[in-house]
């Protein structure tokens, strides 16, 4: 089961679905089949061609992955490295187990607490914009994407605005991972949307950074 990985280009801890997808098979409402190469999918951060309005009649039927037989370790995250330091040998199996354990400790399970996972994308800034903000907030974490851009953790921005663990009615910001909005019981879609808009406004007011939803909002 691949879920929506080929549509959303899901990712975590330095890897994205696009890193291993080589082709995507689809069918449209007219019954026409088409296979898209990875290049034709136009993958970017949490984006693919399938998110365009012009592709609304297309349905993904199969996803082709190309996996390397040679281990490739991506160890860009401090908490992952800290966990791995307790192991005498490094392997893909070990890294997988560590990342699963970290994610389980931070993310609520949707079967017990209503949520849609990460609600916002991490904002990407130019180095010039980042350096301006860094002068005011030297402790701001970031991840280098290339020579011109850096990614800022949206969770950190939300937490610095004082929203971690706070609620608006039955909609709340998770107390362990502020990137996740939860339904504590009885919250409507409008309640979640209103909370998300309050977070966006707070982050923009404090940091002059816009954070955008990673989720797809359906309805009015």
Short mmCIF file of C-alpha atoms in Angstrom, two decimals:
data_model
loop_
_atom_site.label_atom_id
_atom_site.label_comp_id
_atom_site.label_asym_id
_atom_site.label_seq_id
_atom_site.Cartn_x
_atom_site.Cartn_y
_atom_site.Cartn_z
CA UNK A 1 0.00 0.00 0.00
CA UNK A 2 1.44 3.37 -1.03
CA UNK A 3 -1.33 5.69 0.10
CA UNK A 4 -0.98 9.14 -1.41
CA UNK A 5 2.82 9.16 -1.39
CA UNK A 6 3.02 9.57 -5.18
CA UNK A 7 0.65 12.54 -5.05
CA UNK A 8 1.95 14.34 -1.97
CA UNK A 9 5.62 13.36 -2.29
CA UNK A 10 5.63 12.51 1.39
CA UNK A 11 8.89 12.66 3.27
CA UNK A 12 10.61 12.71 6.64
CA UNK A 13 14.13 12.90 8.06
CA UNK A 14 15.84 13.92 4.84
CA UNK A 15 14.14 11.51 2.42
CA UNK A 16 11.15 11.94 0.13
CA UNK A 17 9.05 9.57 -1.97
CA UNK A 18 10.49 11.12 -5.13
CA UNK A 19 13.91 9.73 -4.20
CA UNK A 20 12.74 6.19 -4.99
CA UNK A 21 9.74 6.59 -7.32
CA UNK A 22 10.57 5.87 -10.96
CA UNK A 23 7.07 5.78 -12.53
CA UNK A 24 3.39 6.26 -11.68
CA UNK A 25 0.53 4.54 -13.51
CA UNK A 26 -2.82 6.31 -13.69
CA UNK A 27 -6.31 6.07 -15.14
CA UNK A 28 -8.70 8.95 -15.74
CA UNK A 29 -12.49 9.18 -15.66
CA UNK A 30 -12.62 8.42 -19.38
CA UNK A 31 -10.91 5.10 -18.71
CA UNK A 32 -7.68 6.18 -20.39
CA UNK A 33 -4.47 4.82 -18.88
CA UNK A 34 -1.22 6.73 -18.76
CA UNK A 35 2.15 6.15 -17.12
CA UNK A 36 4.08 9.17 -15.86
CA UNK A 37 7.84 9.05 -15.43
CA UNK A 38 9.28 10.55 -12.25
CA UNK A 39 10.36 13.58 -14.28
CA UNK A 40 6.86 14.04 -15.68
CA UNK A 41 5.47 13.97 -12.12
CA UNK A 42 7.39 17.24 -11.52
CA UNK A 43 8.14 16.35 -7.92
CA UNK A 44 9.07 19.07 -5.45
CA UNK A 45 8.63 19.61 -1.72
CA UNK A 46 5.17 18.14 -0.94
CA UNK A 47 4.16 18.65 -4.56
CA UNK A 48 3.51 16.71 -7.73
CA UNK A 49 1.68 17.35 -10.97
CA UNK A 50 -1.21 15.31 -9.53
CA UNK A 51 -2.05 18.15 -7.14
CA UNK A 52 -2.86 20.46 -10.05
CA UNK A 53 -6.54 21.20 -10.76
CA UNK A 54 -6.03 19.96 -14.32
CA UNK A 55 -5.27 16.48 -12.93
CA UNK A 56 -8.42 16.12 -10.82
CA UNK A 57 -9.78 13.39 -13.14
CA UNK A 58 -6.67 11.21 -12.77
CA UNK A 59 -6.38 8.35 -10.28
CA UNK A 60 -3.13 6.66 -9.32
CA UNK A 61 -3.35 2.88 -9.78
CA UNK A 62 0.27 1.72 -9.40
CA UNK A 63 3.52 3.25 -8.17
CA UNK A 64 6.88 1.89 -9.34
CA UNK A 65 9.82 2.17 -6.94
CA UNK A 66 13.51 1.68 -7.69
CA UNK A 67 15.44 0.72 -4.57
CA UNK A 68 19.21 0.64 -4.32
CA UNK A 69 20.99 -2.50 -3.21
CA UNK A 70 23.73 -0.29 -1.77
CA UNK A 71 22.84 1.21 1.64
CA UNK A 72 22.61 5.00 1.63
CA UNK A 73 22.44 6.61 5.06
CA UNK A 74 20.84 10.04 5.51
CA UNK A 75 21.82 11.29 8.96
CA UNK A 76 21.01 14.99 8.86
CA UNK A 77 18.81 15.11 11.96
CA UNK A 78 20.28 15.50 15.42
CA UNK A 79 17.71 13.41 17.28
CA UNK A 80 18.22 10.50 14.88
CA UNK A 81 21.98 10.67 15.31
CA UNK A 82 21.61 10.78 19.10
CA UNK A 83 19.51 7.61 19.07
CA UNK A 84 21.88 5.84 16.69
CA UNK A 85 24.89 6.66 18.87
CA UNK A 86 23.75 3.93 21.28
CA UNK A 87 24.16 1.25 18.59
CA UNK A 88 27.49 -0.43 17.88
CA UNK A 89 26.66 -1.09 14.20
CA UNK A 90 24.78 0.99 11.67
CA UNK A 91 22.31 -0.54 9.24
CA UNK A 92 19.19 0.46 7.29
CA UNK A 93 17.16 -1.78 9.61
CA UNK A 94 18.50 0.04 12.66
CA UNK A 95 17.83 3.48 11.16
CA UNK A 96 14.30 2.39 10.25
CA UNK A 97 13.60 1.16 13.79
CA UNK A 98 14.98 4.37 15.32
CA UNK A 99 12.95 6.67 13.07
CA UNK A 100 9.75 4.70 13.67
CA UNK A 101 10.33 4.89 17.42
CA UNK A 102 10.97 8.66 17.28
CA UNK A 103 7.87 9.28 15.19
CA UNK A 104 5.68 7.14 17.45
CA UNK A 105 6.87 9.13 20.46
CA UNK A 106 5.91 12.43 18.82
CA UNK A 107 2.87 11.73 16.67
CA UNK A 108 -0.55 10.72 17.98
CA UNK A 109 -2.15 7.70 16.31
CA UNK A 110 -5.22 8.75 14.28
CA UNK A 111 -7.14 5.73 15.61
CA UNK A 112 -6.97 7.16 19.12
CA UNK A 113 -6.63 10.92 18.54
CA UNK A 114 -8.17 12.51 15.48
CA UNK A 115 -5.48 14.15 13.33
CA UNK A 116 -4.18 14.39 9.78
CA UNK A 117 -0.47 14.21 10.60
CA UNK A 118 1.66 17.25 9.82
CA UNK A 119 -0.77 20.07 9.09
CA UNK A 120 1.74 22.61 7.73
CA UNK A 121 4.69 22.46 5.37
CA UNK A 122 8.06 23.68 6.59
CA UNK A 123 8.66 27.10 5.03
CA UNK A 124 11.56 27.46 2.61
CA UNK A 125 13.46 30.77 2.72
CA UNK A 126 16.23 32.33 0.72
CA UNK A 127 19.50 32.74 2.58
CA UNK A 128 19.05 36.50 2.55
CA UNK A 129 15.61 36.28 4.19
CA UNK A 130 16.85 33.67 6.67
CA UNK A 131 19.86 35.73 7.74
CA UNK A 132 17.59 38.69 8.48
CA UNK A 133 15.45 36.56 10.80
CA UNK A 134 18.48 34.79 12.31
CA UNK A 135 19.87 38.14 13.53
CA UNK A 136 16.76 38.54 15.70
CA UNK A 137 16.42 34.85 16.60
CA UNK A 138 19.92 33.31 16.68
CA UNK A 139 18.59 30.01 18.02
CA UNK A 140 16.30 29.38 15.05
CA UNK A 141 16.89 25.86 13.64
CA UNK A 142 17.26 25.32 9.91
CA UNK A 143 18.23 22.77 7.30
CA UNK A 144 20.25 23.68 4.26
CA UNK A 145 18.56 22.69 1.00
CA UNK A 146 21.06 24.16 -1.46
CA UNK A 147 23.36 27.16 -1.84
CA UNK A 148 20.42 29.56 -1.97
CA UNK A 149 17.68 28.13 0.26
CA UNK A 150 17.08 26.85 3.79
CA UNK A 151 14.11 25.08 5.37
CA UNK A 152 12.75 26.23 8.73
CA UNK A 153 10.82 23.78 10.97
CA UNK A 154 7.24 25.06 11.13
CA UNK A 155 6.83 23.21 14.45
CA UNK A 156 9.50 25.42 16.02
CA UNK A 157 7.85 28.60 14.73
CA UNK A 158 4.46 27.51 16.11
CA UNK A 159 5.96 26.57 19.46
CA UNK A 160 7.78 29.91 19.76
CA UNK A 161 4.42 31.62 19.29
CA UNK A 162 3.16 29.85 22.39
CA UNK A 163 0.70 27.50 20.71
CA UNK A 164 2.13 24.12 21.74
CA UNK A 165 -0.53 22.26 23.72
CA UNK A 166 -3.09 25.09 23.42
CA UNK A 167 -6.66 24.62 22.25
CA UNK A 168 -9.46 26.58 20.62
CA UNK A 169 -12.56 24.71 21.69
CA UNK A 170 -12.21 21.04 20.78
CA UNK A 171 -9.45 21.73 18.24
CA UNK A 172 -5.96 21.77 19.69
CA UNK A 173 -2.24 21.86 18.95
CA UNK A 174 -0.59 18.61 19.97
CA UNK A 175 1.50 18.92 23.13
CA UNK A 176 4.41 16.87 21.73
CA UNK A 177 4.42 17.90 18.08
CA UNK A 178 2.95 21.37 17.39
CA UNK A 179 2.89 20.64 13.66
CA UNK A 180 -0.05 18.31 14.35
CA UNK A 181 -3.55 19.66 14.98
CA UNK A 182 -5.85 17.31 16.86
CA UNK A 183 -9.54 16.83 17.46
CA UNK A 184 -10.01 16.33 21.19
CA UNK A 185 -13.64 15.35 20.63
CA UNK A 186 -16.42 17.00 18.69
CA UNK A 187 -14.36 19.52 16.71
CA UNK A 188 -15.69 20.34 13.26
CA UNK A 189 -13.70 20.99 10.10
CA UNK A 190 -14.36 24.69 10.61
CA UNK A 191 -12.89 24.48 14.13
CA UNK A 192 -9.68 22.92 12.81
CA UNK A 193 -9.49 25.47 10.00
CA UNK A 194 -10.02 28.36 12.40
CA UNK A 195 -7.22 27.08 14.64
CA UNK A 196 -4.88 26.65 11.67
CA UNK A 197 -5.57 30.22 10.54
CA UNK A 198 -4.80 31.50 14.04
CA UNK A 199 -1.43 29.70 13.93
CA UNK A 200 -0.66 31.16 10.51
CA UNK A 201 -1.48 34.66 11.74
CA UNK A 202 0.69 34.29 14.86
CA UNK A 203 3.71 33.02 12.91
CA UNK A 204 3.38 35.77 10.32
CA UNK A 205 3.07 38.46 12.99
CA UNK A 206 6.07 37.25 15.01
CA UNK A 207 8.47 36.06 12.29
CA UNK A 208 7.08 37.60 9.08
CA UNK A 209 7.01 34.06 7.66
CA UNK A 210 3.99 32.49 6.00
CA UNK A 211 3.29 28.82 6.73
CA UNK A 212 1.05 26.94 4.32
CA UNK A 213 -1.10 23.84 4.89
CA UNK A 214 0.34 20.50 3.87
CA UNK A 215 -3.11 18.97 4.07
CA UNK A 216 -5.68 19.34 1.32
CA UNK A 217 -8.69 21.26 2.62
CA UNK A 218 -11.95 19.94 1.17
CA UNK A 219 -15.21 21.88 1.15
CA UNK A 220 -15.99 25.54 1.67
#
